[in-house]
Amino acid sequence: MYDYIIIGAGSAGCVLANRLSEDPACKVLLLEAGPRDWHPFIHMPAGLAKLVGKKGVNWNYDTAPEPQLNNRPMWWPRGKVLGGSSSINAMCYIRGVPGDYDDWAAQGATGWGWKQVLPFFKRSEHNERGGDALHGDQGPLYVSDLRYTNPLSQAFIDAGQQAGYPRNRDFNGAQQQGFGLYQVTQKDGARCSAAVAYLHPIRERHNLTLVTGAQASRITFDPASTGAQRANGVTYSAGGKAFHQVATREVLLSGGAINSPQLLMLSGIGPAQHLRRHGIDVVFDAPQVGENLQDHLDICTLQHSTQRVTYDRVSDAKIAFDYYLRGHSGPGSSNIAEAGAFVRSRFAPDDRADIQFHFVPAMLDDHGRHRLAGDGYTAHACFLRPRSRGRILLASANAGDKARIEANYLSDAEGFDLKMMVECAKITRDVFAQKAFDAYRGAPIFPARNDLSDAELVEFIRAKAETVYHPVGTCRMGSDDASVVDPQLRVRGVEGLRVIDASVMPTLIGGNTNAPTMMIAERAADLISGRMA
């Protein structure tokens, strides 16, 4: 028997395993559906381009056809490996801004305002620039400046300044807005995933058991004679065998915005009518499980480069050879999405940036799955606070079947999300037209013309927009009875069960979601252990 069973060894699960097993008297079981993070492309930062199609480390999800995007199913890669998506992402270290977390608190996530969460960001962080009022330098998660950058990344930053935006050396500093290089979750030029930061250093702890290839099928409960049922363990399969393990204290669900609501529903916690339709006994009728799905929709603008300085023609074998031969340096140490920006548009309702850019010195079409001939560069642009909401549903009562994802992009009644996506494309066009790109600018690729009208940009967006990989919200945290978890992250209607991952975010933060997910787990560990009320 174990004190705690953690389901999912991703960005949150690795943090929990580390912090809870610090107590030698506490026995922890960590279950991960994917394999160990052995593949060398995981640890070489530029290897992320090769991980795109590697099904062995990727859940490889697709949404249902999206009505506002020409009925296209959208590809959603999510990490299925130790470290979860932190083992396959672009390593950009972004927290969002204070207002994002103060919004959470205002929506009922009591205790999750900026002043309360900042200490946990700092506890997690080991910034190579050193610690200060906003940064930590003693944590396990290494945050570094890039060792290598492409000249086109500097051109993008220069172009942003020429377009009238400030330069920003630290997107997690006092001011988020501006153009600059991302700091990345890397240590000594190698990826520092949640597994590298939190799990690898503690693998010898005798009170921590890790099982990979473990597909959880159901959380089990003690029958309740009176009151709420209590989670008592987990059933899972591994190596062709079925197991049931008991948790004497709590079950901690860290499967992410897709898998966490799916497993709750498979276990009988969710919309009662939906569960009964799949023949699942209802433990607790929780209509909001799977609802409130949010994601950053992304529009890519691609331009040919007249100079062969891009990453399009660089040999994968040469990058890897040079990287490992020369001490984790050169293009192999690049996260590819080297430069970025946060911009406040003319439609912003407050003083926060509402558009984010990721610049790639290569042609990235369809997540890089469609290789284009020649050389080029790409700017991703996304609206940071979408109003559209989707949901996760069961496709069946079989844990091995993927959930149904209805992202419902651009579905808000006012059409504001679509207006903002048009603004994203127009600002990108303006930046690409600046003098800094004169030495590189070739013919436009997507869109094929630089003079599209707003109506034509709408059609372009419907045909080409993609996810930028930030799904959240499907197990919403709040103080109201309809919320899935309370501010202690305890699942309502039952005992001994918490959800700890990006699914609990009430709303999207203004940026990448990996660092905030680890912060959530850091704070959750204190809530669980009693170090914090």
Short mmCIF file of C-alpha atoms in Angstrom, two decimals:
data_model
loop_
_atom_site.label_atom_id
_atom_site.label_comp_id
_atom_site.label_asym_id
_atom_site.label_seq_id
_atom_site.Cartn_x
_atom_site.Cartn_y
_atom_site.Cartn_z
CA MET A 1 0.00 0.00 0.00
CA TYR A 2 1.04 3.57 -0.69
CA ASP A 3 0.27 6.84 1.06
CA TYR A 4 -0.14 8.64 -2.26
CA ILE A 5 -0.69 7.44 -5.81
CA ILE A 6 0.11 10.01 -8.50
CA ILE A 7 -1.42 9.36 -11.92
CA GLY A 8 0.75 10.93 -14.63
CA ALA A 9 4.47 11.70 -14.55
CA GLY A 10 4.21 14.91 -16.54
CA SER A 11 4.99 18.49 -15.59
CA ALA A 12 2.89 18.32 -12.42
CA GLY A 13 3.32 14.66 -11.49
CA CYS A 14 7.12 14.82 -11.41
CA VAL A 15 6.98 17.82 -9.06
CA LEU A 16 4.56 16.03 -6.74
CA ALA A 17 6.65 12.85 -6.69
CA ASN A 18 9.71 14.84 -5.67
CA ARG A 19 8.13 17.01 -3.00
CA LEU A 20 5.95 14.35 -1.36
CA SER A 21 8.72 11.75 -1.21
CA GLU A 22 10.96 14.21 0.66
CA ASP A 23 9.37 12.71 3.75
CA PRO A 24 11.05 9.29 4.08
CA ALA A 25 8.05 7.94 6.00
CA CYS A 26 5.74 8.69 3.06
CA LYS A 27 5.36 6.00 0.38
CA VAL A 28 4.59 7.31 -3.11
CA LEU A 29 3.59 5.45 -6.29
CA LEU A 30 4.00 7.35 -9.58
CA LEU A 31 2.22 5.93 -12.64
CA GLU A 32 3.09 6.99 -16.20
CA ALA A 33 1.37 5.66 -19.31
CA GLY A 34 4.37 6.36 -21.52
CA PRO A 35 7.98 5.11 -21.49
CA ARG A 36 11.09 6.46 -19.80
CA ASP A 37 12.63 9.55 -21.37
CA TRP A 38 15.57 7.68 -22.88
CA HIS A 39 15.42 8.99 -26.44
CA PRO A 40 18.38 11.30 -27.26
CA PHE A 41 16.16 13.67 -29.27
CA ILE A 42 14.27 14.47 -26.06
CA HIS A 43 17.43 15.82 -24.43
CA MET A 44 18.92 17.58 -27.47
CA PRO A 45 16.77 20.75 -27.65
CA ALA A 46 16.62 20.93 -31.46
CA GLY A 47 15.47 17.31 -31.43
CA LEU A 48 11.95 18.55 -30.73
CA ALA A 49 11.49 18.84 -34.50
CA LYS A 50 12.02 15.07 -34.77
CA LEU A 51 9.69 14.31 -31.87
CA VAL A 52 6.68 15.75 -33.71
CA GLY A 53 5.82 12.50 -35.43
CA LYS A 54 7.25 10.09 -32.85
CA LYS A 55 4.17 8.27 -31.61
CA GLY A 56 6.01 6.45 -28.85
CA VAL A 57 6.31 9.66 -26.79
CA ASN A 58 3.16 11.42 -27.97
CA TRP A 59 -0.53 10.83 -27.24
CA ASN A 60 -1.11 12.05 -30.81
CA TYR A 61 -4.59 13.45 -30.24
CA ASP A 62 -6.94 14.94 -32.80
CA THR A 63 -9.94 17.10 -32.04
CA ALA A 64 -13.35 16.50 -33.52
CA PRO A 65 -13.90 18.48 -36.75
CA GLU A 66 -13.86 22.18 -35.82
CA PRO A 67 -16.94 23.99 -37.25
CA GLN A 68 -15.27 27.41 -37.40
CA LEU A 69 -12.09 26.07 -39.00
CA ASN A 70 -13.53 24.52 -42.17
CA ASN A 71 -14.43 21.37 -40.21
CA ARG A 72 -10.76 20.46 -39.87
CA PRO A 73 -9.73 18.09 -37.07
CA MET A 74 -6.89 19.79 -35.21
CA TRP A 75 -3.79 17.82 -34.26
CA TRP A 76 -2.99 18.04 -30.53
CA PRO A 77 0.40 16.53 -29.61
CA ARG A 78 0.76 15.86 -25.87
CA GLY A 79 3.70 14.20 -24.13
CA LYS A 80 3.31 10.50 -23.33
CA VAL A 81 6.66 9.97 -21.63
CA LEU A 82 8.38 10.80 -18.36
CA GLY A 83 8.17 14.58 -18.12
CA GLY A 84 4.99 14.68 -20.19
CA SER A 85 4.75 17.63 -22.54
CA SER A 86 7.80 19.23 -20.88
CA SER A 87 9.80 16.50 -22.65
CA ILE A 88 8.58 17.44 -26.14
CA ASN A 89 7.80 21.16 -25.96
CA ALA A 90 9.80 24.17 -27.17
CA MET A 91 11.12 24.89 -23.64
CA CYS A 92 9.99 28.54 -23.53
CA TYR A 93 9.91 29.62 -19.88
CA ILE A 94 6.94 31.94 -19.42
CA ARG A 95 4.82 32.59 -16.34
CA GLY A 96 2.19 35.06 -17.51
CA VAL A 97 1.61 38.29 -15.61
CA PRO A 98 0.30 39.13 -12.13
CA GLY A 99 -3.13 40.04 -13.45
CA ASP A 100 -3.64 36.51 -14.76
CA TYR A 101 -3.42 35.03 -11.28
CA ASP A 102 -5.30 37.85 -9.63
CA ASP A 103 -8.07 37.04 -12.12
CA TRP A 104 -8.03 33.44 -10.86
CA ALA A 105 -8.47 34.63 -7.29
CA ALA A 106 -11.28 36.98 -8.31
CA GLN A 107 -13.03 34.04 -9.98
CA GLY A 108 -12.99 32.04 -6.76
CA ALA A 109 -9.56 30.38 -6.79
CA THR A 110 -8.84 31.74 -3.33
CA GLY A 111 -5.15 31.76 -2.45
CA TRP A 112 -3.97 31.66 -6.07
CA GLY A 113 -3.39 35.39 -6.61
CA TRP A 114 0.00 36.65 -7.76
CA LYS A 115 1.41 37.31 -4.31
CA GLN A 116 0.54 33.75 -3.29
CA VAL A 117 1.92 31.99 -6.39
CA LEU A 118 5.14 33.98 -6.92
CA PRO A 119 7.02 32.20 -4.08
CA PHE A 120 6.31 28.84 -5.75
CA PHE A 121 7.57 30.03 -9.12
CA LYS A 122 10.74 31.13 -7.36
CA ARG A 123 11.03 27.87 -5.42
CA SER A 124 10.92 25.93 -8.69
CA GLU A 125 13.31 28.14 -10.68
CA HIS A 126 17.08 27.99 -11.02
CA ASN A 127 17.74 30.97 -13.27
CA GLU A 128 21.30 31.18 -14.58
CA ARG A 129 21.13 34.98 -14.38
CA GLY A 130 20.68 34.75 -10.62
CA GLY A 131 17.88 35.36 -8.18
CA ASP A 132 16.04 38.60 -7.45
CA ALA A 133 12.60 39.77 -6.37
CA LEU A 134 10.98 37.94 -9.29
CA HIS A 135 13.35 35.03 -9.94
CA GLY A 136 14.74 32.07 -8.04
CA ASP A 137 18.22 30.60 -8.40
CA GLN A 138 18.07 27.60 -6.07
CA GLY A 139 15.24 25.53 -7.57
CA PRO A 140 15.50 22.30 -9.57
CA LEU A 141 14.14 23.73 -12.86
CA TYR A 142 17.03 25.30 -14.76
CA VAL A 143 16.16 28.40 -16.78
CA SER A 144 18.86 29.54 -19.19
CA ASP A 145 19.70 31.89 -22.01
CA LEU A 146 20.05 30.16 -25.35
CA ARG A 147 23.59 29.06 -26.22
CA TYR A 148 22.97 29.48 -29.93
CA THR A 149 20.61 31.67 -31.95
CA ASN A 150 19.98 32.06 -35.66
CA PRO A 151 20.60 35.50 -37.23
CA LEU A 152 16.97 35.59 -38.34
CA SER A 153 15.87 35.60 -34.71
CA GLN A 154 17.75 38.87 -34.18
CA ALA A 155 16.17 40.22 -37.37
CA PHE A 156 12.74 39.50 -35.88
CA ILE A 157 13.62 41.39 -32.69
CA ASP A 158 15.01 44.31 -34.67
CA ALA A 159 11.91 44.35 -36.88
CA GLY A 160 9.70 44.53 -33.82
CA GLN A 161 11.55 47.58 -32.57
CA GLN A 162 11.31 49.18 -36.01
CA ALA A 163 7.56 48.56 -35.89
CA GLY A 164 7.40 50.57 -32.67
CA TYR A 165 7.54 47.91 -29.96
CA PRO A 166 10.09 47.85 -27.12
CA ARG A 167 12.94 45.40 -26.70
CA ASN A 168 12.51 43.05 -23.74
CA ARG A 169 15.31 41.00 -22.24
CA ASP A 170 13.11 39.25 -19.66
CA PHE A 171 9.50 38.33 -20.45
CA ASN A 172 9.13 37.25 -16.80
CA GLY A 173 10.45 40.50 -15.41
CA ALA A 174 8.70 43.67 -14.34
CA GLN A 175 7.27 44.13 -17.86
CA GLN A 176 6.15 41.35 -20.21
CA GLN A 177 5.58 43.40 -23.35
CA GLY A 178 8.15 43.71 -26.12
CA PHE A 179 10.35 41.67 -28.47
CA GLY A 180 13.23 39.48 -27.34
CA LEU A 181 14.76 36.05 -26.99
CA TYR A 182 13.04 33.46 -24.83
CA GLN A 183 14.73 32.04 -21.80
CA VAL A 184 14.44 28.27 -21.95
CA THR A 185 14.18 25.32 -19.58
CA GLN A 186 17.66 24.01 -20.30
CA LYS A 187 20.64 23.00 -18.20
CA ASP A 188 24.10 23.08 -19.79
CA GLY A 189 22.56 23.23 -23.25
CA ALA A 190 20.27 20.21 -22.72
CA ARG A 191 16.53 20.09 -22.14
CA CYS A 192 15.56 20.41 -18.48
CA SER A 193 12.15 18.75 -18.46
CA ALA A 194 10.12 18.15 -15.32
CA ALA A 195 11.56 14.63 -15.30
CA VAL A 196 15.16 15.90 -15.53
CA ALA A 197 14.58 18.59 -12.92
CA TYR A 198 12.44 16.77 -10.37
CA LEU A 199 12.52 13.03 -11.00
CA HIS A 200 15.98 11.98 -12.16
CA PRO A 201 17.78 13.31 -9.06
CA ILE A 202 15.55 11.32 -6.67
CA ARG A 203 15.20 8.00 -8.45
CA GLU A 204 17.10 6.22 -5.65
CA ARG A 205 14.62 7.19 -2.95
CA HIS A 206 13.35 3.91 -1.48
CA ASN A 207 9.94 5.39 -0.71
CA LEU A 208 9.23 6.30 -4.35
CA THR A 209 8.05 3.68 -6.85
CA LEU A 210 7.80 4.54 -10.54
CA VAL A 211 5.88 2.40 -13.02
CA THR A 212 6.06 3.33 -16.71
CA GLY A 213 3.79 1.90 -19.39
CA ALA A 214 0.99 2.04 -16.81
CA GLN A 215 -2.40 2.90 -18.30
CA ALA A 216 -4.79 3.96 -15.52
CA SER A 217 -8.33 2.78 -16.11
CA ARG A 218 -10.25 3.80 -12.99
CA ILE A 219 -9.97 5.46 -9.61
CA THR A 220 -11.65 3.25 -7.01
CA PHE A 221 -13.69 4.29 -3.99
CA ASP A 222 -14.69 2.93 -0.62
CA PRO A 223 -18.46 2.40 -0.54
CA ALA A 224 -20.06 5.16 1.50
CA SER A 225 -22.66 4.31 4.06
CA THR A 226 -23.13 8.01 4.70
CA GLY A 227 -21.61 11.07 3.11
CA ALA A 228 -19.12 11.25 0.26
CA GLN A 229 -17.27 8.22 -1.08
CA ARG A 230 -13.52 8.18 -0.54
CA ALA A 231 -10.90 7.38 -3.19
CA ASN A 232 -8.98 4.32 -2.07
CA GLY A 233 -6.80 3.42 -5.04
CA VAL A 234 -6.25 3.03 -8.75
CA THR A 235 -6.67 0.22 -11.25
CA TYR A 236 -4.19 0.17 -14.12
CA SER A 237 -2.61 -2.13 -16.67
CA ALA A 238 1.11 -2.57 -17.29
CA GLY A 239 3.00 -5.23 -19.21
CA GLY A 240 -0.21 -6.95 -20.21
CA LYS A 241 -1.36 -7.39 -16.60
CA ALA A 242 -3.99 -5.63 -14.52
CA PHE A 243 -3.28 -4.18 -11.09
CA HIS A 244 -5.10 -2.46 -8.27
CA GLN A 245 -3.00 -0.39 -5.88
CA VAL A 246 -4.30 1.11 -2.66
CA ALA A 247 -3.73 4.70 -1.50
CA THR A 248 -4.15 5.20 2.23
CA ARG A 249 -4.11 8.98 2.10
CA GLU A 250 -4.94 10.40 -1.33
CA VAL A 251 -5.06 9.76 -5.05
CA LEU A 252 -3.53 12.64 -7.03
CA LEU A 253 -4.62 12.96 -10.65
CA SER A 254 -2.10 14.74 -12.89
CA GLY A 255 -3.07 13.56 -16.35
CA GLY A 256 -3.49 16.97 -17.96
CA ALA A 257 -6.39 18.83 -19.55
CA ILE A 258 -7.48 15.82 -21.63
CA ASN A 259 -6.65 12.74 -19.57
CA SER A 260 -7.67 14.07 -16.14
CA PRO A 261 -11.33 14.75 -16.99
CA GLN A 262 -11.45 11.52 -18.99
CA LEU A 263 -10.29 9.44 -16.03
CA LEU A 264 -12.65 11.25 -13.66
CA MET A 265 -15.55 10.36 -15.94
CA LEU A 266 -14.38 6.76 -16.35
CA SER A 267 -14.34 6.60 -12.55
CA GLY A 268 -17.90 7.86 -12.20
CA ILE A 269 -17.31 11.57 -11.58
CA GLY A 270 -18.82 13.73 -14.30
CA PRO A 271 -22.07 14.66 -16.01
CA ALA A 272 -24.43 11.89 -14.84
CA GLN A 273 -26.38 11.58 -18.07
CA HIS A 274 -23.21 11.34 -20.14
CA LEU A 275 -21.74 8.68 -17.83
CA ARG A 276 -24.90 6.57 -17.87
CA ARG A 277 -24.94 6.74 -21.65
CA HIS A 278 -21.63 4.86 -21.54
CA GLY A 279 -22.79 2.42 -18.87
CA ILE A 280 -20.70 3.98 -16.08
CA ASP A 281 -22.04 3.98 -12.52
CA VAL A 282 -22.27 7.52 -11.19
CA VAL A 283 -20.22 8.21 -8.06
CA PHE A 284 -20.90 11.94 -8.15
CA ASP A 285 -22.82 14.03 -10.65
CA ALA A 286 -20.33 16.76 -11.65
CA PRO A 287 -21.64 18.49 -14.80
CA GLN A 288 -18.56 20.70 -15.23
CA VAL A 289 -16.04 17.88 -15.58
CA GLY A 290 -14.62 18.22 -19.09
CA GLU A 291 -16.18 21.64 -19.67
CA ASN A 292 -14.42 25.05 -19.78
CA LEU A 293 -11.77 23.81 -22.25
CA GLN A 294 -9.56 26.67 -23.46
CA ASP A 295 -6.58 26.76 -25.79
CA HIS A 296 -4.44 29.27 -27.63
CA LEU A 297 -5.28 29.21 -31.33
CA ASP A 298 -2.30 30.11 -33.48
CA ILE A 299 -1.91 31.56 -36.97
CA CYS A 300 1.41 31.08 -38.77
CA THR A 301 2.78 33.47 -41.37
CA LEU A 302 5.50 31.94 -43.58
CA GLN A 303 7.97 33.82 -45.80
CA HIS A 304 10.73 32.55 -48.08
CA SER A 305 14.28 33.53 -47.16
CA THR A 306 16.69 34.68 -49.85
CA GLN A 307 19.63 33.62 -47.69
CA ARG A 308 20.35 30.02 -46.75
CA VAL A 309 20.74 30.69 -43.05
CA THR A 310 17.57 28.92 -41.92
CA TYR A 311 17.21 25.56 -40.18
CA ASP A 312 15.32 24.13 -43.16
CA ARG A 313 18.34 22.55 -44.86
CA VAL A 314 20.49 21.75 -41.87
CA SER A 315 21.12 18.03 -41.68
CA ASP A 316 19.57 16.38 -38.62
CA ALA A 317 22.51 14.01 -38.42
CA LYS A 318 25.04 16.87 -38.57
CA ILE A 319 23.18 18.83 -35.87
CA ALA A 320 23.17 15.82 -33.57
CA PHE A 321 26.80 14.94 -34.31
CA ASP A 322 28.03 18.48 -33.63
CA TYR A 323 25.82 18.84 -30.55
CA TYR A 324 27.08 15.74 -28.79
CA LEU A 325 30.68 16.08 -30.03
CA ARG A 326 31.05 19.72 -29.01
CA GLY A 327 29.54 19.77 -25.56
CA HIS A 328 25.88 20.61 -26.14
CA SER A 329 26.51 23.64 -28.32
CA GLY A 330 25.63 24.88 -31.80
CA PRO A 331 22.24 24.60 -33.53
CA GLY A 332 21.47 21.41 -31.61
CA SER A 333 21.11 23.51 -28.44
CA SER A 334 18.49 25.75 -30.05
CA ASN A 335 14.84 25.42 -29.05
CA ILE A 336 14.01 26.48 -32.66
CA ALA A 337 11.40 29.00 -31.39
CA GLU A 338 14.22 31.26 -30.21
CA ALA A 339 12.64 34.72 -30.34
CA GLY A 340 9.21 35.93 -29.42
CA ALA A 341 7.12 38.87 -28.38
CA PHE A 342 4.20 40.01 -26.28
CA VAL A 343 2.13 42.80 -27.82
CA ARG A 344 -0.81 44.82 -26.55
CA SER A 345 -3.23 45.22 -29.44
CA ARG A 346 -5.59 48.13 -30.07
CA PHE A 347 -8.44 45.93 -28.80
CA ALA A 348 -6.86 45.08 -25.43
CA PRO A 349 -9.32 45.73 -22.57
CA ASP A 350 -6.58 46.42 -20.03
CA ASP A 351 -2.83 47.05 -19.84
CA ARG A 352 -1.83 43.42 -20.42
CA ALA A 353 -0.38 42.10 -23.68
CA ASP A 354 -3.04 40.12 -25.52
CA ILE A 355 -0.97 38.67 -28.40
CA GLN A 356 2.08 36.41 -28.20
CA PHE A 357 4.59 35.56 -30.96
CA HIS A 358 6.95 32.62 -31.38
CA PHE A 359 9.44 33.16 -34.21
CA VAL A 360 11.00 30.17 -35.98
CA PRO A 361 13.94 30.51 -38.45
CA ALA A 362 12.44 27.75 -40.60
CA MET A 363 9.27 27.02 -42.55
CA LEU A 364 6.84 25.39 -40.15
CA ASP A 365 3.68 24.23 -41.87
CA ASP A 366 1.19 21.92 -40.14
CA HIS A 367 3.32 21.68 -36.98
CA GLY A 368 6.36 20.86 -39.10
CA ARG A 369 4.75 17.70 -40.44
CA HIS A 370 4.58 19.17 -43.95
CA ARG A 371 8.08 19.89 -45.20
CA LEU A 372 8.40 22.69 -47.74
CA ALA A 373 11.20 23.10 -50.28
CA GLY A 374 13.75 25.86 -49.89
CA ASP A 375 14.44 28.23 -47.02
CA GLY A 376 12.09 30.39 -45.02
CA TYR A 377 10.94 31.69 -41.66
CA THR A 378 7.73 31.53 -39.64
CA ALA A 379 5.99 33.70 -37.07
CA HIS A 380 3.37 32.09 -34.84
CA ALA A 381 0.86 34.54 -33.39
CA CYS A 382 -1.88 33.74 -30.88
CA PHE A 383 -4.57 35.64 -29.00
CA LEU A 384 -3.80 35.12 -25.33
CA ARG A 385 -7.24 35.34 -23.70
CA PRO A 386 -9.77 33.59 -25.93
CA ARG A 387 -13.45 33.72 -25.04
CA SER A 388 -14.41 30.48 -26.80
CA ARG A 389 -14.91 27.36 -24.70
CA GLY A 390 -14.78 23.70 -25.63
CA ARG A 391 -15.13 20.40 -23.80
CA ILE A 392 -13.81 16.89 -23.33
CA LEU A 393 -16.23 13.99 -23.64
CA LEU A 394 -15.92 10.23 -23.41
CA ALA A 395 -15.82 8.35 -26.69
CA SER A 396 -16.43 5.10 -24.81
CA ALA A 397 -16.09 3.51 -21.38
CA ASN A 398 -12.76 1.97 -22.44
CA ALA A 399 -9.73 3.70 -20.92
CA GLY A 400 -7.68 2.75 -23.97
CA ASP A 401 -9.90 4.81 -26.29
CA LYS A 402 -9.04 8.46 -26.77
CA ALA A 403 -11.45 11.04 -25.41
CA ARG A 404 -13.47 13.19 -27.77
CA ILE A 405 -12.02 16.72 -27.92
CA GLU A 406 -14.33 19.53 -28.98
CA ALA A 407 -12.13 22.62 -28.81
CA ASN A 408 -14.80 24.91 -30.35
CA TYR A 409 -12.25 27.45 -31.52
CA LEU A 410 -13.66 30.84 -32.62
CA SER A 411 -17.11 29.94 -31.28
CA ASP A 412 -17.66 32.94 -28.98
CA ALA A 413 -20.95 34.67 -29.73
CA GLU A 414 -19.41 38.12 -30.21
CA GLY A 415 -16.83 36.94 -32.77
CA PHE A 416 -14.08 38.61 -30.75
CA ASP A 417 -11.67 35.67 -30.99
CA LEU A 418 -11.81 35.76 -34.78
CA LYS A 419 -11.29 39.54 -34.81
CA MET A 420 -8.21 39.05 -32.65
CA MET A 421 -6.83 36.33 -34.94
CA VAL A 422 -7.12 38.75 -37.86
CA GLU A 423 -5.23 41.29 -35.75
CA CYS A 424 -2.53 38.67 -35.08
CA ALA A 425 -2.05 38.15 -38.81
CA LYS A 426 -1.98 41.88 -39.56
CA ILE A 427 0.61 42.69 -36.89
CA THR A 428 2.78 39.82 -38.17
CA ARG A 429 2.54 41.22 -41.69
CA ASP A 430 3.63 44.64 -40.41
CA VAL A 431 6.64 43.21 -38.55
CA PHE A 432 7.74 41.14 -41.55
CA ALA A 433 7.62 44.30 -43.71
CA GLN A 434 10.22 46.13 -41.61
CA LYS A 435 13.72 46.99 -42.83
CA ALA A 436 15.39 44.35 -40.62
CA PHE A 437 14.04 41.65 -42.96
CA ASP A 438 15.10 43.37 -46.21
CA ALA A 439 18.25 41.26 -46.47
CA TYR A 440 16.24 38.02 -46.10
CA ARG A 441 12.76 38.64 -47.46
CA GLY A 442 11.68 36.40 -50.30
CA ALA A 443 8.22 35.65 -51.64
CA PRO A 444 5.34 35.12 -49.21
CA ILE A 445 4.24 31.51 -48.69
CA PHE A 446 1.28 31.53 -46.28
CA PRO A 447 -0.65 33.64 -46.96
CA ALA A 448 0.39 33.76 -50.60
CA ARG A 449 -0.05 37.56 -50.78
CA ASN A 450 0.85 40.36 -48.41
CA ASP A 451 -2.19 42.49 -49.27
CA LEU A 452 -5.08 40.30 -48.13
CA SER A 453 -8.23 42.10 -47.04
CA ASP A 454 -9.73 41.37 -43.63
CA ALA A 455 -12.26 39.04 -45.26
CA GLU A 456 -9.46 37.17 -47.03
CA LEU A 457 -7.50 36.93 -43.78
CA VAL A 458 -10.56 35.35 -42.15
CA GLU A 459 -10.57 32.65 -44.82
CA PHE A 460 -6.83 32.16 -44.38
CA ILE A 461 -7.28 31.72 -40.64
CA ARG A 462 -10.11 29.23 -41.08
CA ALA A 463 -7.95 27.23 -43.47
CA LYS A 464 -4.59 27.33 -41.66
CA ALA A 465 -4.90 28.12 -37.93
CA GLU A 466 -3.46 25.51 -35.52
CA THR A 467 -3.07 24.98 -31.80
CA VAL A 468 -0.02 26.33 -29.98
CA TYR A 469 -0.39 23.50 -27.43
CA HIS A 470 -1.87 25.15 -24.32
CA PRO A 471 -5.12 23.30 -23.40
CA VAL A 472 -6.37 24.06 -19.87
CA GLY A 473 -9.48 24.43 -17.75
CA THR A 474 -11.36 21.13 -17.94
CA CYS A 475 -11.33 20.52 -14.15
CA ARG A 476 -11.89 24.12 -13.17
CA MET A 477 -10.81 25.31 -9.75
CA GLY A 478 -13.17 27.60 -7.85
CA SER A 479 -15.15 28.32 -4.70
CA ASP A 480 -18.58 27.78 -6.26
CA ASP A 481 -20.35 24.44 -6.01
CA ALA A 482 -20.19 23.93 -9.78
CA SER A 483 -16.39 24.00 -9.89
CA VAL A 484 -14.72 20.60 -10.27
CA VAL A 485 -12.08 21.20 -7.60
CA ASP A 486 -11.95 23.60 -4.67
CA PRO A 487 -9.01 25.99 -4.05
CA GLN A 488 -7.26 23.12 -2.25
CA LEU A 489 -7.56 21.19 -5.55
CA ARG A 490 -9.82 18.60 -3.87
CA VAL A 491 -12.42 17.05 -6.17
CA ARG A 492 -15.89 18.05 -5.05
CA GLY A 493 -18.32 15.32 -4.05
CA VAL A 494 -15.72 12.78 -2.96
CA GLU A 495 -12.85 12.56 -0.49
CA GLY A 496 -9.20 11.63 -0.85
CA LEU A 497 -8.89 12.79 -4.48
CA ARG A 498 -7.27 15.87 -5.99
CA VAL A 499 -6.57 17.06 -9.52
CA ILE A 500 -3.23 18.82 -9.93
CA ASP A 501 -2.34 19.94 -13.45
CA ALA A 502 -3.27 22.53 -16.10
CA SER A 503 -6.87 21.33 -16.14
CA VAL A 504 -7.57 23.20 -12.88
CA MET A 505 -6.73 26.63 -14.33
CA PRO A 506 -9.93 28.70 -14.34
CA THR A 507 -8.70 30.67 -17.35
CA LEU A 508 -5.67 30.67 -19.61
CA ILE A 509 -2.70 32.67 -18.48
CA GLY A 510 -1.03 35.12 -20.86
CA GLY A 511 1.64 32.82 -22.24
CA ASN A 512 3.00 29.28 -22.26
CA THR A 513 1.50 26.96 -19.67
CA ASN A 514 4.35 24.62 -18.65
CA ALA A 515 5.94 26.74 -15.91
CA PRO A 516 2.53 27.62 -14.39
CA THR A 517 1.64 23.92 -14.28
CA MET A 518 4.78 23.17 -12.28
CA MET A 519 3.98 26.09 -9.99
CA ILE A 520 0.54 24.60 -9.35
CA ALA A 521 2.14 21.31 -8.33
CA GLU A 522 4.69 23.03 -6.09
CA ARG A 523 1.91 24.80 -4.21
CA ALA A 524 -0.26 21.66 -4.17
CA ALA A 525 2.54 19.72 -2.48
CA ASP A 526 2.44 22.20 0.40
CA LEU A 527 -1.34 21.97 0.58
CA ILE A 528 -1.21 18.17 0.69
CA SER A 529 1.60 17.93 3.24
CA GLY A 530 -0.03 20.43 5.56
CA ARG A 531 2.74 23.00 5.22
CA MET A 532 0.04 25.42 4.05
CA ALA A 533 -3.59 25.73 5.15
#
